[in-house]
GROMACS .gro file of C-alpha atoms in nm:
model
  355
    1PRO     CA    1   5.101  -3.882  -1.852
    2TRP     CA    2   4.873  -4.184  -1.865
    3PRO     CA    3   4.699  -4.304  -1.652
    4ALA     CA    4   4.635  -3.940  -1.554
    5PHE     CA    5   4.490  -3.666  -1.776
    6PRO     CA    6   4.589  -3.299  -1.804
    7GLY     CA    7   4.328  -3.065  -1.662
    8LEU     CA    8   4.215  -2.842  -1.378
    9VAL     CA    9   4.196  -2.980  -1.025
   10GLY     CA   10   3.951  -2.840  -0.771
   11GLU     CA   11   3.746  -2.927  -0.464
   12PHE     CA   12   3.422  -2.841  -0.645
   13VAL     CA   13   3.300  -2.690  -0.971
   14ALA     CA   14   3.057  -2.397  -0.972
   15SER     CA   15   2.903  -2.157  -1.221
   16THR     CA   16   2.738  -1.821  -1.163
   17GLY     CA   17   2.423  -1.669  -1.311
   18ASP     CA   18   2.143  -1.421  -1.267
   19HIS     CA   19   2.012  -1.497  -0.915
   20THR     CA   20   2.094  -1.867  -0.959
   21SER     CA   21   2.425  -2.055  -0.940
   22TYR     CA   22   2.508  -2.425  -0.962
   23GLY     CA   23   2.775  -2.642  -0.806
   24ILE     CA   24   2.896  -3.001  -0.833
   25ALA     CA   25   3.105  -3.173  -0.568
   26VAL     CA   26   3.183  -3.533  -0.476
   27LYS     CA   27   3.185  -3.730  -0.155
   28ALA     CA   28   3.523  -3.821  -0.007
   29SER     CA   29   3.629  -4.163  -0.133
   30ALA     CA   30   3.927  -4.396  -0.115
   31ARG     CA   31   3.877  -4.444  -0.490
   32ASN     CA   32   3.912  -4.071  -0.568
   33PHE     CA   33   4.067  -4.041  -0.915
   34VAL     CA   34   4.286  -3.737  -0.842
   35PHE     CA   35   4.393  -3.844  -0.495
   36ASN     CA   36   4.507  -4.184  -0.619
   37LYS     CA   37   4.723  -4.007  -0.880
   38LYS     CA   38   4.847  -3.745  -0.639
   39LYS     CA   39   5.203  -3.758  -0.771
   40TYR     CA   40   5.081  -3.625  -1.107
   41TYR     CA   41   4.855  -3.348  -0.980
   42GLU     CA   42   5.010  -3.211  -0.660
   43ASP     CA   43   5.240  -2.934  -0.781
   44GLY     CA   44   5.235  -2.684  -0.496
   45LYS     CA   45   4.938  -2.495  -0.645
   46ASN     CA   46   4.675  -2.767  -0.668
   47VAL     CA   47   4.528  -2.888  -0.338
   48VAL     CA   48   4.470  -3.261  -0.376
   49THR     CA   49   4.221  -3.429  -0.144
   50ASP     CA   50   4.007  -3.743  -0.135
   51HIS     CA   51   3.719  -3.533  -0.270
   52SER     CA   52   3.901  -3.363  -0.560
   53LEU     CA   53   3.758  -3.325  -0.909
   54LEU     CA   54   3.948  -3.317  -1.238
   55VAL     CA   55   3.809  -3.118  -1.531
   56PRO     CA   56   4.015  -3.239  -1.830
   57PHE     CA   57   4.149  -3.011  -2.102
   58VAL     CA   58   3.967  -3.089  -2.427
   59THR     CA   59   3.965  -2.915  -2.765
   60GLY     CA   60   3.589  -2.920  -2.813
   61GLY     CA   61   3.261  -3.088  -2.742
   62ALA     CA   62   3.088  -3.171  -2.416
   63PHE     CA   63   3.290  -3.347  -2.149
   64GLY     CA   64   3.258  -3.455  -1.787
   65ALA     CA   65   3.477  -3.452  -1.478
   66PHE     CA   66   3.681  -3.739  -1.334
   67TYR     CA   67   3.634  -3.809  -0.964
   68ASP     CA   68   3.634  -4.186  -0.896
   69ASP     CA   69   3.834  -4.486  -1.012
   70ALA     CA   70   3.616  -4.783  -1.099
   71PRO     CA   71   3.715  -5.116  -0.941
   72LYS     CA   72   3.937  -5.324  -1.168
   73ALA     CA   73   3.697  -5.615  -1.142
   74LEU     CA   74   3.350  -5.693  -1.007
   75ALA     CA   75   3.242  -6.041  -0.906
   76LYS     CA   76   2.901  -6.166  -1.004
   77GLY     CA   77   2.639  -5.984  -0.800
   78GLU     CA   78   2.881  -5.716  -0.677
   79SER     CA   79   2.828  -5.346  -0.735
   80PHE     CA   80   2.985  -5.014  -0.649
   81GLU     CA   81   2.851  -4.662  -0.629
   82SER     CA   82   2.981  -4.307  -0.631
   83GLU     CA   83   2.811  -4.020  -0.455
   84LYS     CA   84   2.816  -3.659  -0.568
   85TYR     CA   85   2.630  -3.341  -0.479
   86PHE     CA   86   2.439  -3.102  -0.703
   87ILE     CA   87   2.395  -2.767  -0.528
   88VAL     CA   88   2.178  -2.472  -0.628
   89GLY     CA   89   2.295  -2.134  -0.501
   90SER     CA   90   2.162  -1.778  -0.515
   91GLY     CA   91   2.379  -1.654  -0.804
   92ASP     CA   92   2.738  -1.662  -0.678
   93VAL     CA   93   2.996  -1.927  -0.591
   94GLY     CA   94   2.989  -1.834  -0.221
   95SER     CA   95   2.628  -1.948  -0.180
   96VAL     CA   96   2.725  -2.287  -0.327
   97LEU     CA   97   3.027  -2.308  -0.096
   98ASP     CA   98   2.807  -2.233   0.208
   99VAL     CA   99   2.601  -2.547   0.139
  100LEU     CA  100   2.909  -2.756   0.065
  101ASN     CA  101   3.070  -2.650   0.394
  102GLN     CA  102   2.758  -2.772   0.575
  103ILE     CA  103   2.755  -3.104   0.387
  104ARG     CA  104   3.122  -3.166   0.469
  105ALA     CA  105   3.088  -3.034   0.827
  106VAL     CA  106   3.381  -2.797   0.774
  107PRO     CA  107   3.456  -2.564   1.068
  108THR     CA  108   3.415  -2.214   0.928
  109GLY     CA  109   3.415  -1.846   1.005
  110ARG     CA  110   3.217  -1.584   0.819
  111LEU     CA  111   3.332  -1.313   0.580
  112SER     CA  112   3.096  -1.016   0.571
  113GLY     CA  113   3.153  -0.701   0.370
  114GLN     CA  114   3.018  -0.404   0.180
  115LEU     CA  115   3.128  -0.271  -0.159
  116VAL     CA  116   3.110   0.105  -0.224
  117ASP     CA  117   3.211   0.325  -0.517
  118ALA     CA  118   3.540   0.506  -0.461
  119VAL     CA  119   3.405   0.819  -0.635
  120THR     CA  120   3.049   0.854  -0.503
  121GLY     CA  121   3.047   0.643  -0.189
  122ALA     CA  122   2.728   0.475  -0.315
  123ALA     CA  123   2.678   0.101  -0.286
  124SER     CA  124   2.841  -0.097  -0.569
  125VAL     CA  125   2.559  -0.338  -0.645
  126ASP     CA  126   2.703  -0.433  -0.986
  127ALA     CA  127   3.043  -0.542  -0.853
  128TYR     CA  128   3.170  -0.874  -0.720
  129VAL     CA  129   3.448  -1.010  -0.502
  130VAL     CA  130   3.688  -1.295  -0.582
  131VAL     CA  131   3.841  -1.465  -0.278
  132TYR     CA  132   4.179  -1.639  -0.294
  133GLN     CA  133   4.339  -1.881  -0.050
  134ARG     CA  134   4.691  -1.775   0.047
  135THR     CA  135   4.930  -2.068   0.021
  136ALA     CA  136   5.306  -2.114   0.038
  137SER     CA  137   5.316  -2.109  -0.344
  138GLY     CA  138   5.092  -1.802  -0.388
  139ARG     CA  139   4.722  -1.728  -0.420
  140ARG     CA  140   4.461  -1.965  -0.564
  141ALA     CA  141   4.106  -1.860  -0.655
  142PHE     CA  142   3.864  -2.017  -0.409
  143SER     CA  143   3.528  -1.838  -0.393
  144HIS     CA  144   3.323  -1.553  -0.536
  145TYR     CA  145   3.055  -1.322  -0.392
  146SER     CA  146   2.814  -1.096  -0.578
  147ALA     CA  147   2.714  -0.769  -0.415
  148LYS     CA  148   2.352  -0.778  -0.305
  149ALA     CA  149   2.128  -0.492  -0.185
  150GLU     CA  150   2.325  -0.194  -0.054
  151GLY     CA  151   2.647  -0.359  -0.176
  152TYR     CA  152   2.660  -0.622   0.099
  153PHE     CA  153   2.802  -0.973   0.060
  154SER     CA  154   2.859  -1.257   0.305
  155GLY     CA  155   2.961  -1.621   0.319
  156THR     CA  156   3.139  -1.894   0.515
  157LEU     CA  157   3.504  -1.990   0.468
  158PRO     CA  158   3.729  -2.247   0.636
  159ALA     CA  159   3.975  -2.096   0.883
  160GLY     CA  160   4.293  -1.966   0.723
  161GLY     CA  161   4.460  -1.683   0.534
  162TYR     CA  162   4.287  -1.527   0.234
  163SER     CA  163   4.306  -1.239  -0.011
  164LEU     CA  164   4.034  -1.079  -0.219
  165LYS     CA  165   3.993  -0.824  -0.494
  166VAL     CA  166   3.692  -0.634  -0.625
  167LEU     CA  167   3.592  -0.650  -0.992
  168GLY     CA  168   3.294  -0.567  -1.209
  169LYS     CA  169   3.191  -0.487  -1.564
  170GLY     CA  170   3.387  -0.182  -1.674
  171ARG     CA  171   3.564  -0.159  -1.338
  172PRO     CA  172   3.943  -0.173  -1.309
  173ALA     CA  173   4.043  -0.475  -1.102
  174GLY     CA  174   4.115  -0.373  -0.744
  175ASN     CA  175   4.433  -0.449  -0.553
  176PHE     CA  176   4.456  -0.757  -0.333
  177VAL     CA  177   4.327  -0.713   0.023
  178ASP     CA  178   4.458  -0.971   0.271
  179PHE     CA  179   4.244  -1.097   0.560
  180ASP     CA  180   4.218  -1.397   0.795
  181ILE     CA  181   3.925  -1.617   0.886
  182THR     CA  182   3.890  -1.763   1.235
  183THR     CA  183   3.643  -2.039   1.320
  184ASP     CA  184   3.309  -1.913   1.456
  185THR     CA  185   3.416  -1.550   1.407
  186VAL     CA  186   3.291  -1.282   1.166
  187THR     CA  187   3.550  -1.089   0.966
  188SER     CA  188   3.404  -0.759   0.840
  189LEU     CA  189   3.543  -0.549   0.554
  190ARG     CA  190   3.440  -0.228   0.378
  191LEU     CA  191   3.585  -0.216   0.028
  192GLU     CA  192   3.604   0.054  -0.238
  193SER     CA  193   3.585  -0.001  -0.613
  194THR     CA  194   3.647   0.238  -0.901
  195PRO     CA  195   3.320   0.287  -1.096
  196PRO     CA  196   3.320   0.235  -1.473
  197GLY     CA  197   3.292   0.502  -1.737
  198ARG     CA  198   2.977   0.503  -1.948
  199ILE     CA  199   2.967   0.571  -2.323
  200VAL     CA  200   2.634   0.628  -2.498
  201VAL     CA  201   2.637   0.601  -2.879
  202HIS     CA  202   2.355   0.708  -3.113
  203VAL     CA  203   2.369   0.575  -3.470
  204ARG     CA  204   2.155   0.689  -3.763
  205ASP     CA  205   2.158   0.647  -4.139
  206LYS     CA  206   2.177   0.925  -4.401
  207GLN     CA  207   1.801   0.977  -4.381
  208GLY     CA  208   1.818   1.028  -4.002
  209ARG     CA  209   1.660   0.693  -3.921
  210LYS     CA  210   1.777   0.504  -3.612
  211LEU     CA  211   2.007   0.228  -3.731
  212PRO     CA  212   2.088  -0.120  -3.598
  213ALA     CA  213   2.466  -0.120  -3.550
  214LYS     CA  214   2.760  -0.267  -3.364
  215VAL     CA  215   2.964  -0.037  -3.138
  216THR     CA  216   3.327  -0.128  -3.060
  217ALA     CA  217   3.536   0.046  -2.795
  218VAL     CA  218   3.905   0.017  -2.893
  219GLY     CA  219   4.173   0.102  -2.638
  220VAL     CA  220   4.553   0.126  -2.651
  221TYR     CA  221   4.762  -0.027  -2.373
  222GLY     CA  222   5.074   0.145  -2.248
  223PRO     CA  223   5.422   0.104  -2.400
  224GLU     CA  224   5.542  -0.051  -2.073
  225TYR     CA  225   5.345  -0.364  -2.165
  226SER     CA  226   5.504  -0.405  -2.509
  227GLY     CA  227   5.592  -0.766  -2.583
  228MET     CA  228   5.395  -0.905  -2.286
  229SER     CA  229   5.112  -1.153  -2.314
  230THR     CA  230   4.783  -0.963  -2.272
  231ARG     CA  231   4.657  -1.224  -2.026
  232ASP     CA  232   4.927  -1.103  -1.784
  233PHE     CA  233   4.798  -0.745  -1.758
  234LEU     CA  234   4.486  -0.675  -1.967
  235PHE     CA  235   4.235  -0.922  -1.820
  236ASP     CA  236   4.213  -1.198  -1.562
  237LEU     CA  237   4.013  -1.499  -1.676
  238ALA     CA  238   4.060  -1.678  -1.343
  239ALA     CA  239   3.889  -1.384  -1.170
  240GLY     CA  240   3.592  -1.392  -1.407
  241GLU     CA  241   3.692  -1.111  -1.640
  242SER     CA  242   3.617  -1.145  -2.011
  243PHE     CA  243   3.886  -1.212  -2.270
  244ARG     CA  244   3.991  -0.892  -2.450
  245SER     CA  245   4.107  -0.937  -2.808
  246SER     CA  246   4.420  -0.754  -2.921
  247ASP     CA  247   4.535  -0.650  -3.268
  248LEU     CA  248   4.793  -0.932  -3.305
  249VAL     CA  249   5.039  -0.676  -3.445
  250PRO     CA  250   5.395  -0.696  -3.303
  251ASP     CA  251   5.420  -0.431  -3.031
  252ASP     CA  252   5.619  -0.115  -3.091
  253PRO     CA  253   5.660   0.103  -2.778
  254ALA     CA  254   5.669   0.412  -3.003
  255GLU     CA  255   5.352   0.326  -3.200
  256GLY     CA  256   5.017   0.316  -3.022
  257ARG     CA  257   4.849   0.166  -3.327
  258THR     CA  258   5.047  -0.156  -3.265
  259ARG     CA  259   4.906  -0.191  -2.912
  260ARG     CA  260   4.531  -0.180  -2.968
  261PHE     CA  261   4.273  -0.400  -2.799
  262ILE     CA  262   3.895  -0.429  -2.784
  263GLU     CA  263   3.769  -0.316  -2.444
  264THR     CA  264   3.407  -0.411  -2.513
  265ILE     CA  265   3.136  -0.419  -2.777
  266GLY     CA  266   2.767  -0.333  -2.776
  267PHE     CA  267   2.474  -0.331  -3.017
  268THR     CA  268   2.221  -0.057  -3.067
  269GLU     CA  269   1.857  -0.096  -2.975
  270ARG     CA  270   1.642   0.165  -3.150
  271GLY     CA  271   1.963   0.336  -3.261
  272ARG     CA  272   2.117   0.364  -2.913
  273ALA     CA  273   2.392   0.159  -2.748
  274GLU     CA  274   2.543   0.198  -2.403
  275VAL     CA  275   2.874   0.039  -2.302
  276LEU     CA  276   3.064   0.035  -1.974
  277VAL     CA  277   3.443   0.070  -1.990
  278ARG     CA  278   3.737   0.109  -1.758
  279PRO     CA  279   3.824   0.480  -1.731
  280GLY     CA  280   4.059   0.589  -2.012
  281SER     CA  281   4.087   0.690  -2.376
  282TYR     CA  282   3.906   0.497  -2.651
  283HIS     CA  283   3.830   0.496  -3.021
  284ILE     CA  284   3.454   0.438  -3.056
  285VAL     CA  285   3.380   0.258  -3.384
  286PRO     CA  286   3.017   0.210  -3.495
  287SER     CA  287   2.968  -0.032  -3.786
  288ARG     CA  288   2.699  -0.230  -3.966
  289GLY     CA  289   2.867  -0.514  -4.152
  290PRO     CA  290   3.043  -0.476  -4.489
  291GLU     CA  291   2.763  -0.278  -4.656
  292TYR     CA  292   2.817   0.041  -4.453
  293ASN     CA  293   3.114   0.268  -4.392
  294LEU     CA  294   3.289   0.303  -4.057
  295ALA     CA  295   3.289   0.603  -3.828
  296VAL     CA  296   3.542   0.672  -3.552
  297THR     CA  297   3.535   0.908  -3.253
  298THR     CA  298   3.827   0.935  -3.011
  299LEU     CA  299   3.726   1.027  -2.658
  300GLU     CA  300   3.824   1.002  -2.295
  301VAL     CA  301   3.588   0.894  -2.022
  302ALA     CA  302   3.648   0.929  -1.650
  303SER     CA  303   3.529   0.705  -1.368
  304ASN     CA  304   3.155   0.751  -1.300
  305ALA     CA  305   3.126   0.986  -1.602
  306THR     CA  306   2.905   0.956  -1.909
  307VAL     CA  307   3.010   1.060  -2.261
  308SER     CA  308   2.762   1.068  -2.550
  309VAL     CA  309   2.848   1.057  -2.921
  310GLU     CA  310   2.641   1.056  -3.241
  311HIS     CA  311   2.732   0.893  -3.571
  312THR     CA  312   2.583   0.870  -3.918
  313LEU     CA  313   2.662   0.563  -4.127
  314ALA     CA  314   2.615   0.548  -4.503
  315ARG     CA  315   2.554   0.244  -4.720
  316VAL     CA  316   2.855   0.212  -4.952
  317VAL     CA  317   2.795  -0.130  -5.110
  318ASN     CA  318   2.489  -0.194  -5.325
  319THR     CA  319   2.351  -0.537  -5.237
  320ASP     CA  320   2.020  -0.518  -5.424
  321GLY     CA  321   1.910  -0.871  -5.514
  322TRP     CA  322   2.131  -1.026  -5.246
  323VAL     CA  323   2.047  -1.154  -4.896
  324ALA     CA  324   2.300  -1.162  -4.610
  325VAL     CA  325   2.274  -1.499  -4.432
  326ASP     CA  326   2.445  -1.662  -4.132
  327THR     CA  327   2.340  -2.027  -4.108
  328HIS     CA  328   2.546  -2.113  -3.798
  329VAL     CA  329   2.464  -1.901  -3.491
  330HIS     CA  330   2.517  -1.982  -3.122
  331SER     CA  331   2.328  -1.831  -2.829
  332THR     CA  332   2.234  -1.911  -2.472
  333GLN     CA  333   2.067  -2.235  -2.582
  334SER     CA  334   2.410  -2.364  -2.685
  335PRO     CA  335   2.625  -2.488  -2.393
  336ASP     CA  336   2.924  -2.288  -2.524
  337SER     CA  337   2.757  -1.945  -2.553
  338PRO     CA  338   2.658  -1.693  -2.282
  339ILE     CA  339   2.473  -1.463  -2.525
  340SER     CA  340   2.099  -1.428  -2.462
  341LEU     CA  341   1.848  -1.467  -2.743
  342ASP     CA  342   1.765  -1.095  -2.726
  343GLN     CA  343   2.132  -0.999  -2.755
  344ARG     CA  344   2.182  -1.244  -3.040
  345VAL     CA  345   1.896  -1.083  -3.236
  346LEU     CA  346   2.046  -0.737  -3.176
  347SER     CA  347   2.390  -0.860  -3.288
  348ILE     CA  348   2.250  -1.011  -3.609
  349ALA     CA  349   2.071  -0.686  -3.692
  350GLY     CA  350   2.377  -0.481  -3.600
  351GLU     CA  351   2.599  -0.680  -3.836
  352GLY     CA  352   2.359  -0.626  -4.126
  353ILE     CA  353   2.248  -0.989  -4.152
  354ASP     CA  354   1.908  -1.039  -4.313
  355VAL     CA  355   1.839  -1.405  -4.235
   0.00000   0.00000   0.00000
């Protein structure tokens, strides 16, 4: 309720990227917006401090974060200032947190670990770790480490109890692993992760030419999850997993076709697409917009295995004299889209769009 706003409370905000990550934090202040409205925000899960940030819930558009209350009045010649920190890391949240711990002079210990594939024993360089603080009310996401060369990761954490789990594209989320951090001490862990399955799809037209196309991997979740919200078992947004769309059909435990979801999508480049999926059974559906027919292959792929399929798509709608156009397209140059320009071009071609 006013004068507070609904939103997410944190001690800093960070984003991850390819070899570069960014963080924003604020200096401790007696005017801290969240701290001065502690009764609204402290619910047993949120940790409210004099350096908290609030990221409000909004329906759209660009928005900022609240961190300081402005004075109610300023006399002539008076001024006030707020201090915040912009931190550049090496690609993960942990590298941002390392700098922030130094700025705030937080006593820390070090977490050091290595990620390896459960099947091959090789280093899992495409996996990452999400670290959670253990509190009286449960676990709260706190940091994130990307596996570097040979699967190693490392970073500083304040003393206390933590949990972590290993994730990655196409990898089933690992179980929680509990550990403790002691000041000026290194805690070392060796963690296993289930490798993804790999599906390679070749798409051609009736004349045998390599075809731009979209490839969708459709899975079916188990009957034991019927009636549950997919966010409770199919993906974990707080841990950095992508949203997985479901069929929106009321679940029937006896009918698998009522429990379908999209595991991932890909787009062909020179007629070939490769997607990573969690081990399991999938319907692979190549398509090229409304002008071409659909093809479906049902297959099963194991962890660390590769399955290849080939499909031929035929044009079934005559669009001579017409041009397919999409005049509103987002990509990485839009603040709300993570899709690179190269991937956007492939997606446009794969959907059969001409302009």
